[in-house]
Amino acid sequence: MSGADHEKIAEVLRDEIRAQVWKVGERLPSEPELISRFGASRSEVRQAIATLRDSGLAQLRHGIGALVAPPRVVHRLEARERLSRDRRDRNEAAFLGEAVAQGFAATSSVRVWFEPAQEFAGTFGIEEIDEVCVRDRIMFADDHPVMLAVSRLPRQLTAHTALERQDTGPGGVHARLAELGHPVTEHQEVVTAAMPEEHERRALGLSGGPLLLVRRTSWSGDRVVELNDMKLPGHSGELRYRWGAE
Amino acid sequence: MSGADHEKIAEVLRDEIRAQVWKVGERLPSEPELISRFGASRSEVRQAIATLRDSGLAQLRHGIGALVAPPRVVHRLEARERLSRDRRDRNEAAFLGEAVAQGFAATSSVRVWFEPAQEFAGTFGIEEIDEVCVRDRIMFADDHPVMLAVSRLPRQLTAHTALERQDTGPGGVHARLAELGHPVTEHQEVVTAAMPEEHERRALGLSGGPLLLVRRTSWSGDRVVELNDMKLPGHSGELRYRWGAE
DNA sequence: GAGTGGTCTAGACCACTGA
DNA sequence: CAGTGGTCTAGACCACTCC
């Protein structure tokens, strides 16, 4: 069987949060309060709260308390929408348009560097020592980091172009690729989930819970022109794919 | 800052697992051994191991030990592939074909029941008290449970048809729907990640780590004919979507 | 400073596994 | 049975936040 005490405590608190005993953003009872209420030890109470945190119901703030987490603010990413030429032309790259459409103030910060292709060489059909252009981005919605994205392109394509600048200009990476004669013709996204590592937790300001990992491969004809590894919080992120039945 | 002791311990062990100090399936050192090796308390050692478990590197077996987890056995689910008419006709429903294609012995068990539509009424365009047919499935690959799927269809469509039997026959649910004059014309999948609840952990034989949650909505014309909620382990499952750029 | 959560320790007892 | 992990307790000290 299972049914440890900390799970029962978590269950009670979960029900109370759902019943709105405390409003969003309000503090749950402190650890000492919960200890005396449930007659449990501190570790049990803490584990119960950790469960709530991992399931996205609570946020922990050191020195303040455990707060009722806001409901899933969904940073939807709709596959076709977010990459359509249409949106791209009139607006912005990938994610940003989606966030803006939902009323967030979307910003991003970018670091760009170059490194040997190494394990990505095969994918791009280049040598391991050939360089790739790495674009490491953090996306913010209303100042909250909501996505990490590391994009790699073969430097053969990017050398001396806007693709190696921080700001790739209107329409982003894909618009520039198209201008350079490498329009993206096909995308694939592979989605998995994982627990964040320490640096990811920090970068995304997560207190707990899983990550959604997306690896997008973009082809121009037979050639892979971009590999984009995206990470977003499983609790607030949502990926949406739509297609016609064949 | 962060950098708690248990994280350093986890890091060391993670590196050693990756360096194959122990082979897949072998036991990590026991808790007492790790305690003396790292000079840490039991809780620190246990938390380090829990981290490894959550990141999919170790499996815990009560009374036995912590085993090095097998590498990601990917139960790929390719969106278009797995729902194409082609595969459906010559073979099997959804997931099964995919598992078989990878050399797993795929089986599934099904429970079927009926209940008021309730919160699903709006989606199906029926009344809350109208019944839906619920098909609750567990998919196995080589006897390991790898996916939970709860599918709902308005009973108006399923009454007195094979859709209410455990075995819906060749081609599965979608083939029957097509025969009944409701061919699925469009799919949407919404993907999120979450930590498993107790019953999900048990049903999937998980010791830890996140879940991938997929809600698939299938339309026949303007009408939603099926809602399918799927849950699969984030460590072994992988969703794959591919589409042409527009 | 008082109150909060974050980390850590030492020790207890229970439940499961395998010889 | 001995050895393993699972749960729980009581208490310590630290780090952060707010007044």
Short mmCIF file of C-alpha atoms (C1' of nucleotides) in Angstrom, two decimals:
data_model
loop_
_atom_site.label_atom_id
_atom_site.label_comp_id
_atom_site.label_asym_id
_atom_site.label_seq_id
_atom_site.Cartn_x
_atom_site.Cartn_y
_atom_site.Cartn_z
CA MET A 1 0.00 0.00 0.00
CA SER A 2 1.02 3.57 0.20
CA GLY A 3 -0.71 6.56 1.81
CA ALA A 4 2.02 8.20 3.77
CA ASP A 5 1.09 10.93 6.18
CA HIS A 6 2.62 13.65 4.08
CA GLU A 7 0.41 12.60 1.21
CA LYS A 8 -2.69 12.89 3.32
CA ILE A 9 -1.61 16.33 4.42
CA ALA A 10 -0.95 17.30 0.82
CA GLU A 11 -4.37 16.02 -0.14
CA VAL A 12 -6.13 18.07 2.50
CA LEU A 13 -4.27 21.20 1.53
CA ARG A 14 -4.82 20.55 -2.16
CA ASP A 15 -8.55 20.31 -1.59
CA GLU A 16 -8.53 23.49 0.43
CA ILE A 17 -6.61 25.35 -2.23
CA ARG A 18 -9.08 24.17 -4.84
CA ALA A 19 -11.92 25.21 -2.57
CA GLN A 20 -10.27 28.63 -2.46
CA VAL A 21 -9.80 28.67 1.27
CA TRP A 22 -6.91 30.93 0.36
CA LYS A 23 -6.99 33.16 -2.66
CA VAL A 24 -4.38 33.13 -5.36
CA GLY A 25 -1.25 34.81 -4.07
CA GLU A 26 -2.23 34.45 -0.45
CA ARG A 27 -0.05 32.64 2.03
CA LEU A 28 -0.74 29.14 3.16
CA PRO A 29 -0.35 28.57 6.89
CA SER A 30 3.28 28.59 7.96
CA GLU A 31 5.12 25.39 8.73
CA PRO A 32 4.73 25.73 12.52
CA GLU A 33 1.01 26.27 12.06
CA LEU A 34 0.66 23.22 9.86
CA ILE A 35 2.76 21.17 12.26
CA SER A 36 0.41 21.86 15.12
CA ARG A 37 -2.68 21.56 12.98
CA PHE A 38 -1.78 18.13 11.63
CA GLY A 39 0.25 16.96 14.58
CA ALA A 40 3.01 15.98 12.23
CA SER A 41 6.70 16.64 12.18
CA ARG A 42 8.25 19.38 10.17
CA SER A 43 9.58 17.05 7.48
CA GLU A 44 6.13 15.67 6.80
CA VAL A 45 4.67 19.12 6.48
CA ARG A 46 7.50 20.22 4.24
CA GLN A 47 7.16 17.20 2.01
CA ALA A 48 3.45 17.84 1.66
CA ILE A 49 4.14 21.39 0.59
CA ALA A 50 6.82 20.19 -1.82
CA THR A 51 4.19 18.01 -3.44
CA LEU A 52 1.90 20.98 -3.87
CA ARG A 53 4.76 22.93 -5.37
CA ASP A 54 5.62 20.16 -7.83
CA SER A 55 2.03 19.89 -8.92
CA GLY A 56 1.95 23.61 -9.56
CA LEU A 57 -0.45 24.57 -6.79
CA ALA A 58 1.95 26.48 -4.57
CA GLN A 59 4.98 28.66 -4.90
CA LEU A 60 7.55 28.80 -2.16
CA ARG A 61 9.27 32.03 -1.24
CA HIS A 62 12.13 31.89 1.13
CA GLY A 63 11.51 34.15 4.07
CA ILE A 64 7.92 34.76 3.10
CA GLY A 65 5.93 31.59 2.90
CA ALA A 66 4.07 29.27 0.58
CA LEU A 67 1.78 31.14 -1.76
CA VAL A 68 -1.17 29.81 -3.69
CA ALA A 69 0.10 29.71 -7.25
CA PRO A 70 -1.76 31.55 -9.96
CA PRO A 71 -3.79 29.31 -12.24
CA ARG A 72 -2.04 27.93 -15.28
CA VAL A 73 -1.20 31.03 -17.25
CA VAL A 74 -0.88 29.24 -20.48
CA HIS A 75 1.83 30.30 -22.83
CA ARG A 76 0.36 28.47 -25.70
CA LEU A 77 2.56 27.57 -28.57
CA GLU A 78 0.56 26.53 -31.57
CA ALA A 79 2.77 24.75 -34.00
CA ARG A 80 1.43 25.94 -37.30
CA GLU A 81 0.35 29.34 -36.14
CA ARG A 82 3.59 30.31 -34.61
CA LEU A 83 5.62 29.49 -37.64
CA SER A 84 3.34 30.55 -40.42
CA ARG A 85 4.70 32.91 -43.00
CA ASP A 86 1.75 35.07 -42.40
CA ARG A 87 2.46 35.89 -38.82
CA ARG A 88 6.14 35.95 -39.43
CA ASP A 89 5.92 38.67 -42.02
CA ARG A 90 3.76 41.05 -40.16
CA ASN A 91 5.23 40.55 -36.82
CA GLU A 92 7.84 38.60 -35.02
CA ALA A 93 9.58 35.38 -34.51
CA ALA A 94 8.13 32.25 -33.07
CA PHE A 95 7.06 32.55 -29.51
CA LEU A 96 6.79 36.29 -29.23
CA GLY A 97 3.76 36.62 -31.45
CA GLU A 98 1.98 34.02 -29.38
CA ALA A 99 2.69 35.77 -26.12
CA VAL A 100 1.67 39.14 -27.48
CA ALA A 101 -1.56 37.66 -28.78
CA GLN A 102 -2.37 36.74 -25.21
CA GLY A 103 -1.72 40.18 -23.90
CA PHE A 104 1.71 39.71 -22.44
CA ALA A 105 4.51 42.18 -22.85
CA ALA A 106 6.90 39.89 -24.65
CA THR A 107 10.59 40.49 -24.67
CA SER A 108 13.64 38.34 -25.10
CA SER A 109 17.32 38.49 -24.52
CA VAL A 110 19.81 36.84 -26.85
CA ARG A 111 23.37 35.72 -26.69
CA VAL A 112 25.08 34.62 -29.86
CA TRP A 113 28.28 32.65 -30.22
CA PHE A 114 30.01 30.12 -32.43
CA GLU A 115 31.36 26.69 -31.69
CA PRO A 116 32.30 23.47 -33.45
CA ALA A 117 29.32 21.48 -34.58
CA GLN A 118 30.38 18.34 -32.70
CA GLU A 119 27.41 16.08 -32.10
CA PHE A 120 25.24 18.23 -34.34
CA ALA A 121 27.48 17.75 -37.35
CA GLY A 122 25.60 14.72 -38.60
CA THR A 123 22.26 16.46 -38.44
CA PHE A 124 23.48 19.39 -40.47
CA GLY A 125 25.57 17.29 -42.81
CA ILE A 126 28.76 19.17 -41.99
CA GLU A 127 32.06 18.29 -40.34
CA GLU A 128 32.42 18.13 -36.59
CA ILE A 129 34.93 20.94 -36.64
CA ASP A 130 32.77 23.17 -38.81
CA GLU A 131 31.22 25.89 -36.77
CA VAL A 132 27.61 26.39 -35.87
CA CYS A 133 26.02 29.64 -34.87
CA VAL A 134 24.39 29.31 -31.47
CA ARG A 135 21.59 31.65 -30.51
CA ASP A 136 20.77 31.30 -26.83
CA ARG A 137 17.59 33.08 -25.95
CA ILE A 138 15.44 33.68 -22.91
CA MET A 139 11.87 34.72 -23.57
CA PHE A 140 10.02 36.86 -21.12
CA ALA A 141 6.32 37.54 -20.79
CA ASP A 142 5.69 40.50 -18.53
CA ASP A 143 9.22 40.18 -17.16
CA HIS A 144 8.75 36.56 -16.16
CA PRO A 145 11.05 34.18 -17.97
CA VAL A 146 8.84 31.63 -19.66
CA MET A 147 11.05 29.87 -22.13
CA LEU A 148 14.65 29.01 -22.83
CA ALA A 149 15.56 28.40 -26.43
CA VAL A 150 18.90 27.41 -27.88
CA SER A 151 18.96 27.54 -31.62
CA ARG A 152 21.78 26.23 -33.78
CA LEU A 153 22.42 26.92 -37.44
CA PRO A 154 25.35 25.88 -39.60
CA ARG A 155 27.67 28.82 -39.86
CA GLN A 156 28.00 28.26 -43.57
CA LEU A 157 24.52 29.72 -43.74
CA THR A 158 24.84 32.48 -41.21
CA ALA A 159 28.28 33.97 -41.86
CA HIS A 160 28.17 37.71 -42.56
CA THR A 161 24.38 37.85 -42.25
CA ALA A 162 21.91 39.27 -39.81
CA LEU A 163 21.57 35.77 -38.39
CA GLU A 164 24.73 36.37 -36.41
CA ARG A 165 23.47 39.58 -34.91
CA GLN A 166 21.47 39.72 -31.74
CA ASP A 167 18.57 41.26 -33.53
CA THR A 168 17.85 39.32 -36.66
CA GLY A 169 15.30 41.89 -37.77
CA PRO A 170 11.64 41.64 -38.71
CA GLY A 171 10.37 38.12 -39.06
CA GLY A 172 13.31 36.65 -37.20
CA VAL A 173 15.54 33.78 -38.16
CA HIS A 174 13.17 32.15 -40.61
CA ALA A 175 12.57 35.31 -42.57
CA ARG A 176 16.33 35.79 -42.95
CA LEU A 177 16.80 32.18 -43.99
CA ALA A 178 14.18 32.62 -46.67
CA GLU A 179 15.89 35.74 -48.00
CA LEU A 180 19.15 33.85 -48.16
CA GLY A 181 17.59 31.26 -50.39
CA HIS A 182 16.92 28.68 -47.69
CA PRO A 183 13.22 28.93 -46.97
CA VAL A 184 12.10 26.47 -44.37
CA THR A 185 9.86 23.89 -45.98
CA GLU A 186 9.27 21.46 -43.14
CA HIS A 187 9.32 21.32 -39.37
CA GLN A 188 9.43 18.54 -36.87
CA GLU A 189 9.04 18.86 -33.15
CA VAL A 190 9.86 16.18 -30.65
CA VAL A 191 8.37 16.68 -27.21
CA THR A 192 9.44 15.12 -23.95
CA ALA A 193 9.24 16.05 -20.29
CA ALA A 194 11.93 16.13 -17.64
CA MET A 195 12.70 17.58 -14.25
CA PRO A 196 14.65 20.81 -14.47
CA GLU A 197 18.25 20.91 -13.47
CA GLU A 198 19.48 23.45 -11.02
CA HIS A 199 20.49 26.07 -13.60
CA GLU A 200 17.24 25.65 -15.48
CA ARG A 201 15.24 26.13 -12.32
CA ARG A 202 17.12 29.31 -11.68
CA ALA A 203 16.90 30.62 -15.22
CA LEU A 204 13.16 30.09 -15.35
CA GLY A 205 12.51 31.16 -11.79
CA LEU A 206 10.88 27.81 -11.11
CA SER A 207 10.39 26.53 -7.63
CA GLY A 208 9.52 23.06 -8.83
CA GLY A 209 7.63 20.99 -11.29
CA PRO A 210 8.57 19.53 -14.63
CA LEU A 211 9.81 21.02 -17.86
CA LEU A 212 8.50 20.54 -21.35
CA LEU A 213 11.36 19.95 -23.73
CA VAL A 214 10.89 20.56 -27.41
CA ARG A 215 13.45 19.91 -30.07
CA ARG A 216 12.45 21.47 -33.33
CA THR A 217 14.21 20.53 -36.53
CA SER A 218 13.65 22.72 -39.56
CA TRP A 219 14.40 21.64 -43.10
CA SER A 220 14.89 23.61 -46.23
CA GLY A 221 14.35 20.90 -48.78
CA ASP A 222 16.51 17.99 -47.70
CA ARG A 223 18.80 20.11 -45.65
CA VAL A 224 18.48 20.76 -41.92
CA VAL A 225 18.93 24.49 -41.47
CA GLU A 226 18.03 24.95 -37.83
CA LEU A 227 17.89 22.96 -34.62
CA ASN A 228 16.02 24.65 -31.83
CA ASP A 229 15.93 23.25 -28.31
CA MET A 230 13.23 24.83 -26.24
CA LYS A 231 12.46 24.44 -22.57
CA LEU A 232 9.38 25.71 -20.87
CA PRO A 233 7.69 25.11 -17.54
CA GLY A 234 5.25 22.24 -17.74
CA HIS A 235 2.78 24.06 -15.54
CA SER A 236 2.42 27.22 -17.52
CA GLY A 237 3.41 26.08 -20.97
CA GLU A 238 1.22 24.31 -23.40
CA LEU A 239 1.98 23.06 -26.86
CA ARG A 240 -0.76 22.81 -29.40
CA TYR A 241 -0.69 20.90 -32.63
CA ARG A 242 -3.42 20.65 -35.14
CA TRP A 243 -3.63 18.76 -38.39
CA GLY A 244 -6.11 17.39 -40.84
CA ALA A 245 -6.79 13.68 -40.78
CA GLU A 246 -5.29 11.92 -43.73
CA MET B 1 23.12 30.89 -3.84
CA SER B 2 22.20 27.30 -3.88
CA GLY B 3 24.39 24.24 -4.07
CA ALA B 4 23.11 22.13 -1.26
CA ASP B 5 25.08 19.05 -0.25
CA HIS B 6 22.51 16.67 -1.61
CA GLU B 7 22.87 18.28 -5.00
CA LYS B 8 26.59 17.79 -5.01
CA ILE B 9 26.12 14.18 -4.09
CA ALA B 10 23.56 13.79 -6.85
CA GLU B 11 25.95 15.38 -9.29
CA VAL B 12 28.77 13.01 -8.43
CA LEU B 13 26.52 9.99 -8.74
CA ARG B 14 25.02 11.28 -11.97
CA ASP B 15 28.46 11.61 -13.50
CA GLU B 16 29.38 8.14 -12.35
CA ILE B 17 26.23 6.66 -13.82
CA ARG B 18 26.94 8.38 -17.10
CA ALA B 19 30.50 7.11 -16.96
CA GLN B 20 29.00 3.64 -16.56
CA VAL B 21 30.64 2.96 -13.23
CA TRP B 22 27.60 0.74 -12.78
CA LYS B 23 25.92 -0.94 -15.69
CA VAL B 24 22.26 -0.58 -16.49
CA GLY B 25 20.25 -2.60 -14.01
CA GLU B 26 23.07 -2.81 -11.50
CA ARG B 27 22.69 -1.56 -7.96
CA LEU B 28 24.05 1.74 -6.82
CA PRO B 29 25.78 1.65 -3.44
CA SER B 30 23.32 1.27 -0.59
CA GLU B 31 22.37 4.19 1.59
CA PRO B 32 24.73 3.24 4.43
CA GLU B 33 27.57 2.97 1.93
CA LEU B 34 26.83 6.37 0.45
CA ILE B 35 26.49 7.87 3.91
CA SER B 36 29.99 6.82 4.86
CA ARG B 37 31.43 7.64 1.46
CA PHE B 38 30.10 11.20 1.43
CA GLY B 39 30.07 11.76 5.15
CA ALA B 40 26.52 12.99 4.91
CA SER B 41 23.38 12.18 6.77
CA ARG B 42 20.83 9.74 5.48
CA SER B 43 18.38 12.40 4.40
CA GLU B 44 20.97 14.04 2.19
CA VAL B 45 21.83 10.78 0.54
CA ARG B 46 18.19 9.94 0.07
CA GLN B 47 17.41 13.29 -1.44
CA ALA B 48 20.31 12.91 -3.86
CA ILE B 49 18.96 9.55 -4.97
CA ALA B 50 15.47 11.00 -5.29
CA THR B 51 16.90 13.57 -7.68
CA LEU B 52 18.43 10.82 -9.79
CA ARG B 53 15.11 9.01 -9.78
CA ASP B 54 13.22 12.10 -10.88
CA SER B 55 15.64 12.72 -13.68
CA GLY B 56 15.17 9.19 -14.89
CA LEU B 57 18.63 7.89 -14.08
CA ALA B 58 17.74 5.53 -11.27
CA GLN B 59 14.89 3.28 -10.26
CA LEU B 60 14.22 2.57 -6.62
CA ARG B 61 13.12 -0.86 -5.47
CA HIS B 62 12.02 -1.24 -1.93
CA GLY B 63 14.04 -3.93 -0.22
CA ILE B 64 16.47 -4.21 -3.09
CA GLY B 65 18.21 -0.95 -3.81
CA ALA B 66 18.61 1.80 -6.35
CA LEU B 67 19.17 0.47 -9.84
CA VAL B 68 20.65 2.25 -12.80
CA ALA B 69 17.66 2.88 -15.03
CA PRO B 70 17.62 1.61 -18.58
CA PRO B 71 18.20 4.28 -21.20
CA ARG B 72 15.20 6.07 -22.57
CA VAL B 73 13.21 3.39 -24.30
CA VAL B 74 11.34 5.75 -26.45
CA HIS B 75 7.73 5.04 -27.11
CA ARG B 76 7.48 7.43 -29.93
CA LEU B 77 4.12 8.71 -30.93
CA GLU B 78 4.19 10.38 -34.26
CA ALA B 79 1.11 12.44 -34.73
CA ARG B 80 0.33 11.97 -38.35
CA GLU B 81 1.69 8.50 -38.65
CA ARG B 82 -0.22 7.08 -35.81
CA LEU B 83 -3.53 8.35 -37.00
CA SER B 84 -3.23 7.97 -40.72
CA ARG B 85 -5.90 6.05 -42.52
CA ASP B 86 -3.21 3.99 -44.09
CA ARG B 87 -1.88 2.49 -40.95
CA ARG B 88 -5.28 2.29 -39.42
CA ASP B 89 -6.67 0.15 -42.19
CA ARG B 90 -3.96 -2.38 -42.35
CA ASN B 91 -3.31 -2.63 -38.72
CA GLU B 92 -4.38 -1.23 -35.45
CA ALA B 93 -5.41 1.72 -33.44
CA ALA B 94 -3.25 4.61 -32.49
CA PHE B 95 -0.46 3.73 -30.19
CA LEU B 96 -0.30 0.03 -30.83
CA GLY B 97 1.00 0.31 -34.35
CA GLU B 98 3.73 2.60 -33.15
CA ALA B 99 4.85 0.25 -30.43
CA VAL B 100 4.78 -2.73 -32.73
CA ALA B 101 6.82 -0.86 -35.29
CA GLN B 102 9.52 -0.56 -32.65
CA GLY B 103 9.51 -4.22 -31.86
CA PHE B 104 7.50 -4.21 -28.69
CA ALA B 105 4.83 -6.72 -27.91
CA ALA B 106 1.98 -4.27 -27.64
CA THR B 107 -1.17 -5.09 -25.73
CA SER B 108 -3.81 -3.06 -24.02
CA SER B 109 -6.58 -3.54 -21.54
CA VAL B 110 -9.83 -1.65 -21.77
CA ARG B 111 -12.65 -0.79 -19.45
CA VAL B 112 -15.77 0.77 -20.90
CA TRP B 113 -18.51 2.59 -19.08
CA PHE B 114 -21.03 5.38 -19.44
CA GLU B 115 -21.58 8.53 -17.49
CA PRO B 116 -23.16 11.96 -17.79
CA ALA B 117 -21.19 14.30 -20.00
CA GLN B 118 -20.86 16.96 -17.30
CA GLU B 119 -17.93 19.26 -18.03
CA PHE B 120 -17.47 17.68 -21.44
CA ALA B 121 -20.96 18.58 -22.57
CA GLY B 122 -19.93 21.87 -24.07
CA THR B 123 -17.15 20.35 -26.10
CA PHE B 124 -19.44 17.76 -27.62
CA GLY B 125 -22.36 20.12 -27.99
CA ILE B 126 -24.67 17.95 -25.90
CA GLU B 127 -26.48 18.32 -22.59
CA GLU B 128 -24.69 17.77 -19.31
CA ILE B 129 -26.96 14.89 -18.48
CA ASP B 130 -26.47 13.22 -21.84
CA GLU B 131 -24.21 10.26 -21.54
CA VAL B 132 -20.74 9.82 -22.89
CA CYS B 133 -19.03 6.53 -23.54
CA VAL B 134 -15.79 6.33 -21.62
CA ARG B 135 -13.07 4.01 -22.79
CA ASP B 136 -10.33 3.72 -20.18
CA ARG B 137 -7.28 2.01 -21.55
CA ILE B 138 -3.86 0.99 -20.37
CA MET B 139 -1.31 0.30 -23.07
CA PHE B 140 1.48 -2.16 -22.49
CA ALA B 141 4.70 -2.68 -24.36
CA ASP B 142 6.30 -5.96 -23.44
CA ASP B 143 4.13 -6.10 -20.31
CA HIS B 144 5.28 -2.69 -19.08
CA PRO B 145 2.49 -0.17 -18.83
CA VAL B 146 3.54 2.77 -20.96
CA MET B 147 0.43 4.83 -21.45
CA LEU B 148 -2.91 5.60 -19.88
CA ALA B 149 -5.62 6.81 -22.21
CA VAL B 150 -9.14 7.85 -21.35
CA SER B 151 -11.24 8.40 -24.40
CA ARG B 152 -14.72 9.93 -24.36
CA LEU B 153 -17.30 9.88 -27.12
CA PRO B 154 -20.87 11.14 -27.06
CA ARG B 155 -23.09 8.15 -26.55
CA GLN B 156 -25.38 9.35 -29.27
CA LEU B 157 -22.66 8.14 -31.61
CA THR B 158 -21.69 4.96 -29.88
CA ALA B 159 -25.01 3.42 -28.80
CA HIS B 160 -25.48 -0.10 -30.13
CA THR B 161 -22.16 -0.09 -31.97
CA ALA B 162 -18.81 -1.78 -31.60
CA LEU B 163 -17.59 1.42 -29.98
CA GLU B 164 -19.16 0.27 -26.75
CA ARG B 165 -17.45 -3.08 -26.82
CA GLN B 166 -14.05 -3.67 -25.34
CA ASP B 167 -12.69 -4.69 -28.69
CA THR B 168 -13.72 -2.19 -31.29
CA GLY B 169 -12.33 -4.35 -34.07
CA PRO B 170 -9.79 -3.73 -36.80
CA GLY B 171 -8.74 -0.13 -37.13
CA GLY B 172 -10.09 0.78 -33.73
CA VAL B 173 -12.30 3.65 -32.75
CA HIS B 174 -11.60 5.86 -35.75
CA ALA B 175 -12.34 3.14 -38.26
CA ARG B 176 -15.72 2.52 -36.60
CA LEU B 177 -16.48 6.22 -36.52
CA ALA B 178 -15.79 6.44 -40.22
CA GLU B 179 -18.12 3.52 -40.94
CA LEU B 180 -20.82 5.21 -38.93
CA GLY B 181 -20.62 8.25 -41.12
CA HIS B 182 -18.44 10.33 -38.81
CA PRO B 183 -14.99 10.16 -40.32
CA VAL B 184 -12.47 12.17 -38.36
CA THR B 185 -11.36 15.11 -40.44
CA GLU B 186 -9.18 17.02 -38.01
CA HIS B 187 -7.13 16.47 -34.88
CA GLN B 188 -5.70 18.73 -32.27
CA GLU B 189 -3.34 17.74 -29.52
CA VAL B 190 -2.51 19.88 -26.54
CA VAL B 191 0.58 18.84 -24.65
CA THR B 192 1.56 19.73 -21.11
CA ALA B 193 3.69 18.15 -18.40
CA ALA B 194 2.87 17.44 -14.79
CA MET B 195 3.99 15.37 -11.85
CA PRO B 196 2.08 12.13 -11.54
CA GLU B 197 -0.40 11.64 -8.78
CA GLU B 198 -0.20 8.63 -6.57
CA HIS B 199 -2.60 6.47 -8.59
CA GLU B 200 -0.88 7.41 -11.84
CA ARG B 201 2.48 6.47 -10.43
CA ARG B 202 1.12 3.12 -9.48
CA ALA B 203 -0.71 2.50 -12.73
CA LEU B 204 2.36 3.25 -14.79
CA GLY B 205 4.79 1.58 -12.44
CA LEU B 206 6.70 4.84 -12.14
CA SER B 207 9.05 5.51 -9.32
CA GLY B 208 9.31 9.18 -10.13
CA GLY B 209 9.66 11.76 -12.81
CA PRO B 210 7.13 13.76 -14.75
CA LEU B 211 4.25 12.80 -17.01
CA LEU B 212 3.47 13.99 -20.47
CA LEU B 213 -0.19 14.84 -20.75
CA VAL B 214 -1.83 14.94 -24.13
CA ARG B 215 -5.39 15.92 -24.77
CA ARG B 216 -6.43 15.04 -28.26
CA THR B 217 -9.59 16.45 -29.73
CA SER B 218 -10.91 14.88 -32.92
CA TRP B 219 -13.43 16.55 -35.17
CA SER B 220 -15.66 15.17 -37.82
CA GLY B 221 -16.46 18.32 -39.71
CA ASP B 222 -17.53 20.84 -37.10
CA ARG B 223 -18.42 18.27 -34.55
CA VAL B 224 -16.13 16.97 -31.83
CA VAL B 225 -16.46 13.21 -31.87
CA GLU B 226 -13.74 12.13 -29.49
CA LEU B 227 -11.76 13.52 -26.60
CA ASN B 228 -8.76 11.44 -25.66
CA ASP B 229 -6.68 12.18 -22.59
CA MET B 230 -3.37 10.41 -22.66
CA LYS B 231 -0.70 10.16 -20.02
CA LEU B 232 2.74 8.76 -20.57
CA PRO B 233 6.00 8.84 -18.66
CA GLY B 234 8.08 11.82 -19.63
CA HIS B 235 11.25 9.77 -19.50
CA SER B 236 10.30 7.04 -21.91
CA GLY B 237 7.67 8.74 -23.98
CA GLU B 238 8.24 11.06 -26.83
CA LEU B 239 5.78 12.86 -29.03
CA ARG B 240 6.69 13.72 -32.55
CA TYR B 241 4.96 16.18 -34.81
CA ARG B 242 5.88 17.05 -38.31
CA TRP B 243 4.37 19.51 -40.72
CA GLY B 244 5.16 21.43 -43.85
CA ALA B 245 5.96 25.10 -43.48
CA GLU B 246 3.19 27.31 -44.74
"C1'" DG C 1 14.52 41.72 15.50
"C1'" DA C 2 10.90 38.21 14.75
"C1'" DG C 3 9.16 35.09 11.53
"C1'" DT C 4 9.62 32.63 7.45
"C1'" DG C 5 11.42 28.74 4.63
"C1'" DG C 6 16.19 25.95 3.38
"C1'" DT C 7 19.39 22.64 4.88
"C1'" DC C 8 21.18 19.23 7.73
"C1'" DT C 9 21.81 15.79 11.62
"C1'" DA C 10 20.92 11.54 14.45
"C1'" DG C 11 18.12 8.23 15.44
"C1'" DA C 12 13.81 5.37 15.43
"C1'" DC C 13 10.60 1.98 13.53
"C1'" DC C 14 8.30 -0.15 9.54
"C1'" DA C 15 7.89 -2.92 5.03
"C1'" DC C 16 9.83 -5.34 1.49
"C1'" DT C 17 13.24 -8.64 -0.61
"C1'" DG C 18 16.04 -12.49 -0.92
"C1'" DA C 19 18.85 -16.23 0.93
"C1'" DC D 1 17.15 -13.95 8.99
"C1'" DA D 2 20.02 -9.74 7.48
"C1'" DG D 3 19.97 -5.99 4.42
"C1'" DT D 4 17.50 -2.87 1.77
"C1'" DG D 5 14.68 1.30 1.12
"C1'" DG D 6 10.15 4.03 3.14
"C1'" DT D 7 8.47 6.87 6.71
"C1'" DC D 8 8.73 9.66 10.59
"C1'" DT D 9 10.47 12.34 14.71
"C1'" DA D 10 12.98 16.11 17.27
"C1'" DG D 11 16.05 19.36 17.10
"C1'" DA D 12 19.79 22.39 15.21
"C1'" DC D 13 21.57 26.21 12.47
"C1'" DC D 14 21.39 29.12 8.33
"C1'" DA D 15 19.40 32.61 4.87
"C1'" DC D 16 15.95 35.49 3.46
"C1'" DT D 17 12.20 39.08 4.10
"C1'" DC D 18 9.92 42.50 6.33
"C1'" DC D 19 9.21 45.77 10.00
#
